[in-house]
Tab-separated table of C-alpha atoms in Angstrom:
chain	number	residue	atom	x	y	z
U	29	MET	CA	-64.140	-19.878	0.516
U	30	ASP	CA	-62.127	-18.094	-1.787
U	31	ILE	CA	-58.912	-20.365	-1.762
U	32	PHE	CA	-61.504	-23.417	-2.309
U	33	MET	CA	-63.159	-21.921	-5.268
U	34	GLN	CA	-59.900	-20.889	-7.156
U	35	SER	CA	-58.530	-24.390	-6.168
U	36	LEU	CA	-61.715	-25.978	-7.719
U	37	LEU	CA	-61.643	-23.770	-10.719
U	38	LEU	CA	-58.129	-24.755	-11.331
U	39	THR	CA	-58.975	-28.619	-11.450
U	40	VAL	CA	-61.691	-27.940	-13.670
U	41	ILE	CA	-59.135	-25.938	-16.428
U	42	THR	CA	-56.625	-28.607	-15.866
U	43	PHE	CA	-59.363	-31.348	-16.821
U	44	ILE	CA	-60.364	-29.443	-19.898
U	45	ALA	CA	-57.059	-28.253	-21.230
U	46	SER	CA	-54.993	-31.223	-20.334
U	47	VAL	CA	-54.926	-33.044	-23.717
U	48	TYR	CA	-54.144	-29.742	-25.536
U	49	VAL	CA	-51.446	-28.376	-23.233
U	50	PHE	CA	-49.704	-31.941	-23.335
U	51	GLN	CA	-49.390	-31.850	-27.078
U	52	LYS	CA	-48.140	-28.354	-26.968
U	53	ARG	CA	-45.689	-29.312	-24.147
U	54	ARG	CA	-44.516	-32.085	-25.972
U	55	ARG	CA	-43.775	-30.048	-29.563
U	56	ARG	CA	-41.892	-27.558	-27.055
U	57	ARG	CA	-39.758	-30.228	-25.633
U	58	ARG	CA	-38.707	-31.431	-29.095
U	59	SER	CA	-37.212	-28.116	-29.872
U	60	VAL	CA	-35.503	-27.807	-26.354
U	61	PRO	CA	-32.517	-30.079	-25.480
U	62	THR	CA	-34.158	-31.370	-21.846
U	63	LYS	CA	-30.894	-32.655	-20.984
U	64	ALA	CA	-29.522	-29.265	-20.942
U	65	LEU	CA	-32.144	-27.589	-18.638
U	66	PRO	CA	-31.901	-27.351	-15.188
U	67	PRO	CA	-33.613	-29.983	-13.209
U	68	GLY	CA	-37.483	-30.082	-12.240
U	69	SER	CA	-40.734	-30.558	-13.413
U	70	LEU	CA	-43.583	-28.879	-15.295
U	71	GLY	CA	-46.063	-30.247	-13.117
U	72	TRP	CA	-49.640	-30.646	-14.312
U	73	PRO	CA	-50.592	-29.742	-17.627
U	74	LEU	CA	-51.654	-25.858	-17.785
U	75	VAL	CA	-51.559	-24.995	-14.434
U	76	GLY	CA	-48.140	-26.482	-14.021
U	77	GLU	CA	-46.821	-25.762	-10.390
U	78	THR	CA	-48.933	-22.878	-9.850
U	79	TYR	CA	-50.954	-23.654	-7.318
U	80	GLN	CA	-48.368	-24.841	-5.160
U	81	PHE	CA	-46.279	-21.518	-5.930
U	82	LEU	CA	-49.445	-19.398	-4.961
U	83	PHE	CA	-50.695	-21.318	-1.852
U	84	ILE	CA	-47.316	-22.426	-0.169
U	85	LYS	CA	-44.797	-20.007	1.466
U	86	THR	CA	-42.209	-19.009	-1.139
U	87	GLN	CA	-39.275	-20.052	0.654
U	88	HIS	CA	-40.878	-23.407	1.534
U	89	PHE	CA	-41.743	-24.101	-2.390
U	90	ILE	CA	-38.100	-22.991	-3.196
U	91	GLN	CA	-36.793	-24.960	-0.053
U	92	GLU	CA	-38.670	-28.297	-1.028
U	93	ARG	CA	-37.431	-28.342	-4.429
U	94	VAL	CA	-33.451	-27.221	-3.799
U	95	LYS	CA	-33.718	-30.195	-1.461
U	96	LYS	CA	-35.028	-32.669	-4.116
U	97	TYR	CA	-32.853	-31.440	-6.767
U	98	SER	CA	-29.878	-30.804	-4.944
U	99	SER	CA	-29.676	-27.626	-6.932
U	100	GLU	CA	-30.288	-23.792	-6.490
U	101	ILE	CA	-31.564	-23.683	-9.857
U	102	PHE	CA	-34.830	-25.603	-11.216
U	103	HIS	CA	-37.423	-25.430	-13.952
U	104	THR	CA	-41.027	-25.517	-13.332
U	105	ASN	CA	-44.245	-23.975	-14.774
U	106	ILE	CA	-45.939	-21.338	-13.017
U	107	LEU	CA	-48.887	-19.218	-14.589
U	108	GLY	CA	-48.687	-21.262	-17.626
U	109	GLU	CA	-45.039	-20.371	-18.481
U	110	PRO	CA	-41.806	-22.602	-18.466
U	111	THR	CA	-40.284	-20.985	-15.956
U	112	VAL	CA	-36.865	-21.250	-14.079
U	113	VAL	CA	-36.272	-20.295	-10.597
U	114	LEU	CA	-33.143	-18.637	-9.600
U	115	TYR	CA	-32.167	-18.642	-5.930
U	116	GLY	CA	-28.793	-17.394	-3.745
U	117	PRO	CA	-26.279	-14.882	-3.742
U	118	ALA	CA	-24.650	-15.864	-6.925
U	119	ALA	CA	-28.121	-15.760	-8.535
U	120	ASN	CA	-28.845	-12.451	-7.127
U	121	LYS	CA	-25.597	-10.932	-8.548
U	122	PHE	CA	-26.310	-12.736	-11.999
U	123	LEU	CA	-29.714	-11.366	-12.628
U	124	SER	CA	-29.010	-7.812	-11.106
U	125	THR	CA	-25.760	-7.239	-13.492
U	126	ASN	CA	-27.410	-8.676	-16.568
U	127	GLU	CA	-30.768	-6.833	-16.710
U	128	THR	CA	-31.532	-5.733	-20.191
U	129	LYS	CA	-28.375	-7.733	-21.569
U	130	LEU	CA	-29.782	-11.101	-20.939
U	131	VAL	CA	-33.254	-10.563	-19.217
U	132	LYS	CA	-35.925	-8.035	-19.572
U	133	ILE	CA	-38.807	-7.236	-16.804
U	134	TRP	CA	-41.829	-9.908	-17.267
U	135	TYR	CA	-45.307	-8.743	-15.937
U	136	MET	CA	-47.825	-11.489	-14.629
U	137	LYS	CA	-51.121	-11.226	-16.190
U	138	THR	CA	-52.494	-9.886	-12.735
U	139	GLN	CA	-49.906	-6.817	-13.129
U	140	ARG	CA	-50.779	-6.338	-16.754
U	141	SER	CA	-54.670	-6.269	-16.262
U	142	PHE	CA	-54.295	-4.263	-13.000
U	143	PHE	CA	-52.043	-1.754	-14.266
U	144	ASN	CA	-52.876	-1.663	-17.820
U	145	ILE	CA	-49.772	-3.040	-19.183
U	146	PRO	CA	-49.621	-4.217	-22.678
U	147	ASP	CA	-48.902	-8.016	-23.386
U	148	GLN	CA	-45.149	-7.884	-24.107
U	149	THR	CA	-45.654	-10.501	-27.029
U	150	GLN	CA	-48.300	-8.192	-28.583
U	151	ALA	CA	-47.128	-4.846	-27.441
U	152	ALA	CA	-47.400	-2.164	-30.207
U	153	LYS	CA	-44.603	0.215	-31.213
U	154	PRO	CA	-44.459	3.218	-29.146
U	155	LYS	CA	-46.342	6.345	-30.483
U	156	PRO	CA	-44.150	9.465	-31.398
U	157	ARG	CA	-45.617	11.033	-28.073
U	158	GLN	CA	-45.189	8.621	-26.118
U	159	GLU	CA	-41.191	8.477	-27.006
U	160	ALA	CA	-41.000	12.007	-26.359
U	161	ALA	CA	-42.381	11.432	-22.982
U	162	SER	CA	-40.521	8.354	-21.965
U	163	ALA	CA	-38.718	10.366	-19.140
U	164	ALA	CA	-42.043	10.798	-17.600
U	165	PRO	CA	-41.774	7.797	-15.038
U	166	VAL	CA	-37.986	8.577	-14.371
U	167	THR	CA	-39.182	12.162	-13.292
U	168	ILE	CA	-41.827	10.597	-11.091
U	169	LEU	CA	-39.443	8.321	-9.585
U	170	GLY	CA	-37.062	10.795	-9.110
U	171	ILE	CA	-39.544	12.298	-6.679
U	172	LEU	CA	-38.953	9.111	-4.071
U	173	LYS	CA	-35.330	10.196	-3.575
U	174	PRO	CA	-34.391	12.126	-0.367
U	175	GLU	CA	-34.695	15.541	-1.956
U	176	GLY	CA	-38.212	14.883	-3.377
U	177	ILE	CA	-39.590	13.478	-0.375
U	178	ALA	CA	-38.256	16.443	1.859
U	179	ARG	CA	-40.039	18.716	-1.074
U	180	TYR	CA	-43.322	16.943	-0.985
U	181	MET	CA	-43.417	15.696	2.586
U	182	GLY	CA	-41.075	18.101	4.704
U	183	ASN	CA	-42.525	18.820	7.897
U	184	ARG	CA	-45.743	17.847	6.850
U	185	ILE	CA	-45.387	13.742	7.747
U	186	GLY	CA	-44.745	15.302	11.602
U	187	SER	CA	-48.026	16.723	11.915
U	188	THR	CA	-49.471	13.859	10.029
U	189	MET	CA	-48.156	11.707	12.532
U	190	HIS	CA	-49.061	13.384	15.729
U	191	GLN	CA	-52.430	13.995	14.155
U	192	HIS	CA	-52.622	10.012	13.838
U	193	PHE	CA	-51.407	9.117	17.075
U	194	MET	CA	-54.000	12.038	19.122
U	195	THR	CA	-56.854	10.445	17.414
U	196	HIS	CA	-56.108	6.654	17.399
U	197	TRP	CA	-53.415	6.063	20.185
U	198	GLU	CA	-53.585	9.138	22.836
U	199	GLY	CA	-55.858	7.939	25.865
U	200	LYS	CA	-56.010	4.480	24.879
U	201	THR	CA	-54.764	1.417	27.147
U	202	GLU	CA	-55.005	-1.077	24.142
U	203	VAL	CA	-54.733	-0.972	20.421
U	204	LYS	CA	-54.758	-3.162	17.546
U	205	VAL	CA	-51.548	-2.148	15.578
U	206	TYR	CA	-51.958	-3.385	11.810
U	207	PRO	CA	-55.386	-1.850	11.394
U	208	LEU	CA	-53.889	1.625	12.632
U	209	VAL	CA	-50.555	1.438	10.671
U	210	LYS	CA	-52.655	0.667	7.434
U	211	ALA	CA	-54.804	3.404	7.827
U	212	PHE	CA	-51.748	5.661	8.875
U	213	THR	CA	-49.682	4.527	5.740
U	214	LEU	CA	-53.088	4.976	3.278
U	215	THR	CA	-53.328	8.786	4.726
U	216	LEU	CA	-49.529	9.402	4.269
U	217	VAL	CA	-49.775	8.092	0.383
U	218	CYS	CA	-52.658	10.118	-0.294
U	219	GLN	CA	-51.253	13.025	1.042
U	220	PHE	CA	-47.659	12.542	-0.759
U	221	PHE	CA	-48.960	11.074	-4.266
U	222	LEU	CA	-52.544	12.850	-4.395
U	223	GLY	CA	-52.085	16.061	-2.310
U	224	ILE	CA	-55.156	14.911	-0.344
U	225	ASP	CA	-55.727	14.806	3.419
U	226	GLU	CA	-58.490	12.236	3.837
U	227	PRO	CA	-57.554	8.727	2.714
U	228	LYS	CA	-59.976	7.224	0.301
U	229	LEU	CA	-60.354	3.606	-1.301
U	230	ALA	CA	-58.886	1.468	1.306
U	231	SER	CA	-60.661	-2.013	1.009
U	232	GLU	CA	-59.914	-1.217	-2.687
U	233	PHE	CA	-56.036	-0.617	-2.253
U	234	GLU	CA	-55.810	-3.756	0.005
U	235	ASN	CA	-57.731	-5.959	-2.377
U	236	LEU	CA	-55.316	-4.773	-5.401
U	237	TYR	CA	-52.364	-5.540	-3.039
U	238	PHE	CA	-53.014	-8.934	-2.255
U	239	GLY	CA	-54.905	-9.410	-5.793
U	240	LEU	CA	-51.401	-9.106	-7.286
U	241	TYR	CA	-50.452	-12.806	-6.558
U	242	SER	CA	-54.012	-14.277	-7.163
U	243	VAL	CA	-54.990	-16.934	-9.946
U	244	PRO	CA	-55.945	-14.709	-12.850
U	245	VAL	CA	-59.276	-16.117	-13.403
U	246	ASN	CA	-62.008	-13.383	-13.308
U	247	PHE	CA	-64.665	-15.829	-11.109
U	248	PRO	CA	-67.352	-14.351	-8.804
U	249	GLY	CA	-65.660	-13.801	-5.371
U	250	SER	CA	-62.178	-14.259	-6.363
U	251	ALA	CA	-59.235	-12.083	-5.153
U	252	TYR	CA	-58.625	-11.830	-9.055
U	253	ARG	CA	-62.016	-9.950	-9.463
U	254	ARG	CA	-61.781	-8.056	-6.197
U	255	ALA	CA	-58.466	-6.354	-7.136
U	256	LEU	CA	-59.676	-5.973	-10.797
U	257	LYS	CA	-62.451	-3.919	-9.745
U	258	ALA	CA	-60.399	-2.009	-7.269
U	259	SER	CA	-57.778	-1.047	-9.609
U	260	ALA	CA	-60.732	0.232	-11.964
U	261	ALA	CA	-61.980	2.550	-9.014
U	262	ILE	CA	-58.344	3.631	-8.068
U	263	ARG	CA	-57.533	4.425	-11.238
U	264	LYS	CA	-61.060	6.570	-11.887
U	265	GLU	CA	-60.300	8.663	-8.883
U	266	ILE	CA	-56.589	9.257	-9.779
U	267	GLN	CA	-57.839	10.628	-13.142
U	268	PHE	CA	-60.357	12.752	-11.374
U	269	LEU	CA	-57.810	14.474	-9.240
U	270	ILE	CA	-55.250	14.953	-12.079
U	271	LYS	CA	-58.336	16.603	-13.978
U	272	GLU	CA	-58.736	18.950	-10.824
U	273	LYS	CA	-55.144	19.506	-10.504
U	274	ILE	CA	-55.335	20.817	-14.297
U	275	ASP	CA	-58.281	22.772	-13.673
U	276	ALA	CA	-56.814	24.634	-10.873
U	277	LEU	CA	-53.544	25.242	-12.387
U	278	SER	CA	-55.388	26.928	-15.529
U	279	LYS	CA	-57.076	29.119	-13.181
U	280	GLY	CA	-53.844	30.334	-11.888
U	281	GLN	CA	-54.533	28.655	-8.352
U	282	LEU	CA	-51.149	28.142	-6.370
U	283	VAL	CA	-50.907	23.937	-6.101
U	284	ASP	CA	-47.381	22.373	-4.735
U	285	ASP	CA	-47.828	19.053	-4.447
U	286	LEU	CA	-46.731	15.990	-6.442
U	287	LEU	CA	-49.565	15.217	-8.416
U	288	ALA	CA	-49.905	19.025	-9.346
U	289	HIS	CA	-46.367	18.681	-10.438
U	290	VAL	CA	-47.130	15.797	-12.838
U	291	ALA	CA	-50.429	17.345	-14.000
U	292	GLY	CA	-48.396	21.000	-14.839
U	293	ALA	CA	-45.892	19.057	-16.969
U	294	GLU	CA	-48.525	16.753	-18.592
U	295	GLN	CA	-50.431	20.279	-19.388
U	296	GLY	CA	-47.096	21.303	-21.286
U	297	GLY	CA	-46.901	18.286	-23.111
U	298	LYS	CA	-44.051	17.047	-21.450
U	299	TYR	CA	-45.667	13.752	-20.082
U	300	VAL	CA	-47.279	10.651	-21.302
U	301	PRO	CA	-51.263	11.160	-21.067
U	302	ARG	CA	-52.878	10.948	-17.655
U	303	PHE	CA	-54.258	7.461	-18.202
U	304	GLU	CA	-50.751	5.890	-17.857
U	305	ILE	CA	-49.684	8.590	-15.172
U	306	SER	CA	-52.556	7.404	-13.279
U	307	ASN	CA	-51.082	3.604	-13.693
U	308	ILE	CA	-47.819	5.067	-12.490
U	309	ILE	CA	-49.047	6.479	-9.588
U	310	MET	CA	-51.212	3.628	-8.732
U	311	GLY	CA	-48.319	1.118	-9.005
U	312	LEU	CA	-46.398	3.744	-6.374
U	313	MET	CA	-48.950	3.935	-3.761
U	314	ASN	CA	-49.604	0.148	-4.005
U	315	SER	CA	-46.010	-0.456	-3.109
U	316	SER	CA	-45.836	2.305	-0.503
U	317	HIS	CA	-49.007	1.701	1.184
U	318	MET	CA	-49.280	-2.045	2.444
U	319	PRO	CA	-45.547	-3.358	2.468
U	320	ILE	CA	-45.044	-0.232	5.102
U	321	ALA	CA	-48.045	-1.211	7.161
U	322	VAL	CA	-46.788	-4.684	7.482
U	323	THR	CA	-43.285	-4.017	8.425
U	324	LEU	CA	-44.334	-1.504	11.203
U	325	ALA	CA	-46.840	-4.100	12.745
U	326	PHE	CA	-44.373	-6.991	13.192
U	327	MET	CA	-41.501	-4.498	13.783
U	328	ILE	CA	-43.855	-2.860	16.886
U	329	LYS	CA	-44.509	-6.753	17.997
U	330	HIS	CA	-41.130	-7.728	18.306
U	331	ILE	CA	-39.846	-4.152	19.848
U	332	GLY	CA	-42.800	-4.661	22.521
U	333	GLN	CA	-41.428	-8.585	23.100
U	334	ARG	CA	-38.154	-7.529	23.768
U	335	PRO	CA	-36.999	-5.015	26.581
U	336	ASP	CA	-33.400	-5.340	25.095
U	337	ILE	CA	-34.285	-3.787	21.736
U	338	TYR	CA	-36.906	-1.291	23.223
U	339	GLN	CA	-33.995	-0.015	25.429
U	340	LYS	CA	-31.716	0.548	22.895
U	341	ILE	CA	-34.249	2.136	20.494
U	342	VAL	CA	-35.029	4.621	23.403
U	343	SER	CA	-31.534	5.365	23.735
U	344	GLU	CA	-30.651	5.972	20.257
U	345	HIS	CA	-33.975	8.198	19.656
U	346	ALA	CA	-33.246	10.142	22.905
U	347	ASP	CA	-29.685	11.248	21.433
U	348	VAL	CA	-31.594	12.212	18.281
U	349	THR	CA	-34.153	14.307	20.182
U	350	LYS	CA	-31.490	16.247	22.105
U	351	SER	CA	-30.079	17.280	18.650
U	352	LYS	CA	-32.974	18.199	16.744
U	353	GLY	CA	-35.530	19.140	19.585
U	354	SER	CA	-38.766	17.505	20.035
U	355	GLY	CA	-42.206	17.589	18.150
U	356	THR	CA	-40.368	17.800	14.741
U	357	ALA	CA	-40.172	15.141	11.927
U	358	LEU	CA	-36.971	13.627	11.639
U	359	GLY	CA	-34.414	14.893	8.562
U	360	TRP	CA	-32.209	13.107	6.965
U	361	ASP	CA	-29.375	13.903	8.888
U	362	SER	CA	-31.375	12.586	11.867
U	363	ILE	CA	-32.485	9.368	9.715
U	364	GLN	CA	-28.942	8.626	9.303
U	365	LYS	CA	-28.015	8.367	12.885
U	366	LEU	CA	-30.955	5.738	13.666
U	367	LYS	CA	-28.623	2.877	12.614
U	368	TYR	CA	-29.898	0.514	15.162
U	369	THR	CA	-33.612	1.023	14.677
U	370	TRP	CA	-32.978	0.470	10.915
U	371	ALA	CA	-31.039	-2.611	11.899
U	372	VAL	CA	-34.354	-3.665	13.669
U	373	ALA	CA	-36.680	-2.879	10.435
U	374	GLN	CA	-34.433	-4.731	8.182
U	375	GLU	CA	-34.781	-7.903	10.379
U	376	THR	CA	-38.486	-7.296	10.190
U	377	MET	CA	-38.100	-7.522	6.524
U	378	ARG	CA	-36.176	-10.316	6.582
U	379	LEU	CA	-38.393	-12.426	8.226
U	380	TYR	CA	-41.718	-10.902	7.094
U	381	PRO	CA	-40.786	-10.045	3.476
U	382	THR	CA	-43.553	-8.013	1.506
U	383	ALA	CA	-42.266	-8.951	-2.014
U	384	PRO	CA	-41.685	-12.661	-2.816
U	385	GLY	CA	-39.946	-11.910	-6.245
U	386	VAL	CA	-40.164	-10.786	-9.428
U	387	PHE	CA	-40.300	-12.489	-12.816
U	388	ARG	CA	-37.934	-11.762	-16.115
U	389	GLU	CA	-37.866	-12.965	-19.488
U	390	VAL	CA	-34.866	-14.476	-20.959
U	391	LEU	CA	-33.765	-12.300	-24.214
U	392	THR	CA	-31.064	-14.688	-25.539
U	393	GLU	CA	-30.495	-18.275	-24.596
U	394	ILE	CA	-28.435	-18.372	-21.123
U	395	THR	CA	-26.056	-20.736	-19.771
U	396	TYR	CA	-25.806	-20.498	-16.030
U	397	GLU	CA	-24.260	-23.047	-13.651
U	398	GLY	CA	-23.747	-25.447	-16.386
U	399	PHE	CA	-27.494	-25.358	-17.749
U	400	THR	CA	-29.045	-23.633	-20.569
U	401	ILE	CA	-32.120	-21.773	-20.224
U	402	PRO	CA	-33.998	-21.022	-23.283
U	403	LYS	CA	-34.666	-17.986	-25.063
U	404	GLY	CA	-38.138	-17.066	-24.157
U	405	TRP	CA	-38.625	-19.016	-21.087
U	406	LYS	CA	-39.445	-16.674	-17.692
U	407	ILE	CA	-37.398	-16.888	-14.668
U	408	PHE	CA	-38.913	-16.432	-11.132
U	409	TRP	CA	-36.260	-14.258	-9.246
U	410	SER	CA	-36.471	-15.259	-5.872
U	411	LEU	CA	-35.584	-12.009	-3.760
U	412	VAL	CA	-36.753	-13.609	-0.556
U	413	GLY	CA	-35.101	-17.192	-0.873
U	414	THR	CA	-32.121	-16.688	1.177
U	415	ASN	CA	-34.056	-14.693	3.950
U	416	LYS	CA	-34.280	-17.854	6.259
U	417	ASP	CA	-31.306	-20.047	4.844
U	418	PRO	CA	-29.368	-21.062	7.825
U	419	ASN	CA	-26.282	-20.835	5.209
U	420	TYR	CA	-26.611	-17.080	5.484
U	421	PHE	CA	-28.520	-16.684	8.424
U	422	PRO	CA	-27.669	-18.667	11.331
U	423	GLU	CA	-30.793	-19.505	13.517
U	424	PRO	CA	-33.022	-17.890	10.603
U	425	GLU	CA	-36.416	-18.176	12.325
U	426	SER	CA	-34.831	-15.836	15.541
U	427	PHE	CA	-35.467	-11.999	15.505
U	428	ASP	CA	-32.009	-10.834	15.781
U	429	PRO	CA	-31.065	-7.330	14.873
U	430	SER	CA	-27.566	-7.570	15.214
U	431	ARG	CA	-27.104	-9.276	11.891
U	432	PHE	CA	-27.271	-5.983	10.274
U	433	GLU	CA	-25.443	-3.831	12.909
U	434	GLY	CA	-21.737	-2.319	12.499
U	435	ASN	CA	-19.682	-4.262	10.117
U	436	ILE	CA	-21.743	-7.664	10.853
U	437	LEU	CA	-23.651	-7.455	7.651
U	438	PRO	CA	-25.340	-10.020	5.646
U	439	ALA	CA	-22.708	-11.182	2.822
U	440	PRO	CA	-23.285	-9.206	-0.261
U	441	TYR	CA	-26.169	-10.509	-2.455
U	442	THR	CA	-27.801	-12.798	0.403
U	443	TRP	CA	-30.331	-10.172	1.346
U	444	ILE	CA	-32.158	-7.805	-1.249
U	445	PRO	CA	-35.381	-6.682	0.035
U	446	PHE	CA	-35.537	-3.703	-2.652
U	447	GLY	CA	-34.059	-6.000	-5.365
U	448	ALA	CA	-30.991	-4.977	-6.950
U	449	GLY	CA	-29.265	-3.542	-9.935
U	450	PRO	CA	-30.893	-0.959	-12.180
U	451	ARG	CA	-34.369	-2.014	-11.665
U	452	SER	CA	-34.226	-2.175	-7.909
U	453	CYS	CA	-37.178	-0.331	-5.866
U	454	PRO	CA	-37.276	3.126	-6.068
U	455	GLY	CA	-39.024	3.229	-2.662
U	456	LYS	CA	-36.122	2.409	-0.251
U	457	ASP	CA	-35.678	5.809	0.861
U	458	TYR	CA	-39.298	6.410	1.138
U	459	THR	CA	-39.907	3.373	3.118
U	460	ARG	CA	-36.928	4.182	5.614
U	461	PHE	CA	-38.185	7.863	6.126
U	462	VAL	CA	-41.834	6.720	7.095
U	463	VAL	CA	-40.703	3.788	9.391
U	464	LEU	CA	-38.099	5.955	11.173
U	465	ASN	CA	-40.346	8.776	11.736
U	466	PHE	CA	-43.124	6.403	13.088
U	467	ILE	CA	-41.138	4.764	15.588
U	468	HIS	CA	-39.591	7.905	16.404
U	469	ILE	CA	-42.826	9.275	17.749
U	470	LEU	CA	-44.068	5.910	19.103
U	471	ILE	CA	-41.043	5.288	21.152
U	472	ASN	CA	-41.132	8.915	22.644
U	473	LYS	CA	-44.844	8.447	23.679
U	474	PHE	CA	-45.200	4.853	24.791
U	475	LYS	CA	-44.208	1.677	26.222
U	476	TRP	CA	-46.148	-1.497	25.036
U	477	GLU	CA	-46.757	-4.816	25.767
U	478	VAL	CA	-47.623	-7.552	23.540
U	479	LYS	CA	-50.985	-9.522	24.429
U	480	LEU	CA	-50.539	-12.303	21.799
U	481	PRO	CA	-46.831	-13.013	21.723
U	482	ASP	CA	-47.640	-16.344	19.998
U	483	GLU	CA	-49.706	-14.876	17.355
U	484	LYS	CA	-50.067	-16.652	14.306
U	485	VAL	CA	-48.717	-15.434	11.037
U	486	SER	CA	-51.419	-15.476	8.134
U	487	GLY	CA	-50.762	-15.158	4.280
U	488	VAL	CA	-48.881	-17.235	1.876
U	489	LEU	CA	-46.906	-14.912	-0.333
U	490	VAL	CA	-47.540	-12.067	2.151
U	491	PRO	CA	-47.303	-12.524	5.778
U	492	THR	CA	-49.818	-10.637	8.045
U	493	PRO	CA	-50.573	-10.687	11.486
U	494	ALA	CA	-53.779	-13.142	12.052
U	495	GLU	CA	-54.975	-10.903	15.115
U	496	GLY	CA	-53.846	-7.612	14.170
U	497	VAL	CA	-51.182	-7.095	16.976
U	498	SER	CA	-52.609	-6.303	20.205
U	499	ILE	CA	-50.942	-4.503	22.574
U	500	ARG	CA	-51.329	-2.810	25.802
U	501	LEU	CA	-50.382	0.929	26.165
U	502	PHE	CA	-48.334	2.388	28.974
U	503	HIS	CA	-48.093	6.426	28.556
U	504	HIS	CA	-44.640	7.755	29.406
């Protein structure tokens, strides 16, 4: 029903605004030498090819046009913006090495609305305090490095995981994996980022995540409206928790968690106001919750379907357990030894990517592959365009972790799940730490069998298991 209403609304908007946008486009075309543009089409007035982009799998959207235009670069119109789509290892290298020089980050309207990011075209000059506090996001992101994760999670992740398995897995003969790993990853981000043991706002975080790639119309029942309400609720809760931390610190109480660290620094005037901090924390929680849950669900599904993969993982984790002892969380030394398990995780992320791509804005006219990309145009940098391209991954639909083993690795820039360059995702270490620790405990407790091997994959831009990955459990 939600998709139907969004489609209907898009059609109505198109009808009302078509004349205006057509005239605007004609004026734009007069100022741009179209013969120098990459091949492509701006699609329908106003909406362009937004519908196809949002409701067709990203790889299909790209491959259809790559085939049609015989080019790995093409122009379109997405979200009301003239956009050039870049795809392939050459494009990945070009964009990652030219961040801030030729392109800058550009946020979709959904991102600007949910995280209170100023419109890039109307952003005011930074206030003096903001300039002085510009290191705040860098400092927060630094906590996602191994040493930060070790400090604020440490062995706590082990007790959290054991409690999760004791409550939701032990004594069960059958479970649905996807709902359980969603609950677990939310518990973990609440502990890590907020310093609270009980998870909160589960539906709000899910609505926020899936609302990012929605039609940005505030219409009753739309994914956008649900996400807008969710972001407001999450922000309010984080701000309340920051106030609690500041009050506790002012009373001399010992509070040692990430949010207390941020709150204490803000107290001393070193950070941007808590409203902005809450947006940063919310963004980090958003990217550290659902993506890891999706990866774990599909990873567990494929391990359960492949006895050969299961046995190799069992063997690898047995060696780690001998060296570190049982019942404790994996440290970074142990994490480094689980190369095959991480290869399985990487192959899972290749087949089920949780971030289709990012947008950039052109700072100065770009010449690329003989084409001109005008200043001010947007670029959609497809992070997943190569994931299922047989030119880079033979038999791309098959699950084959050996693609990421030993010296047999994907060619440079053909697989970039965390992006590349100076703006690559800061959560790679956190993802690796959580995924490998979870699989370590799971593999030592259970063997499992997938009940629906041919379970359908739901979702368009973000894949999810349609039936939740039901498995039969066999205790060791």
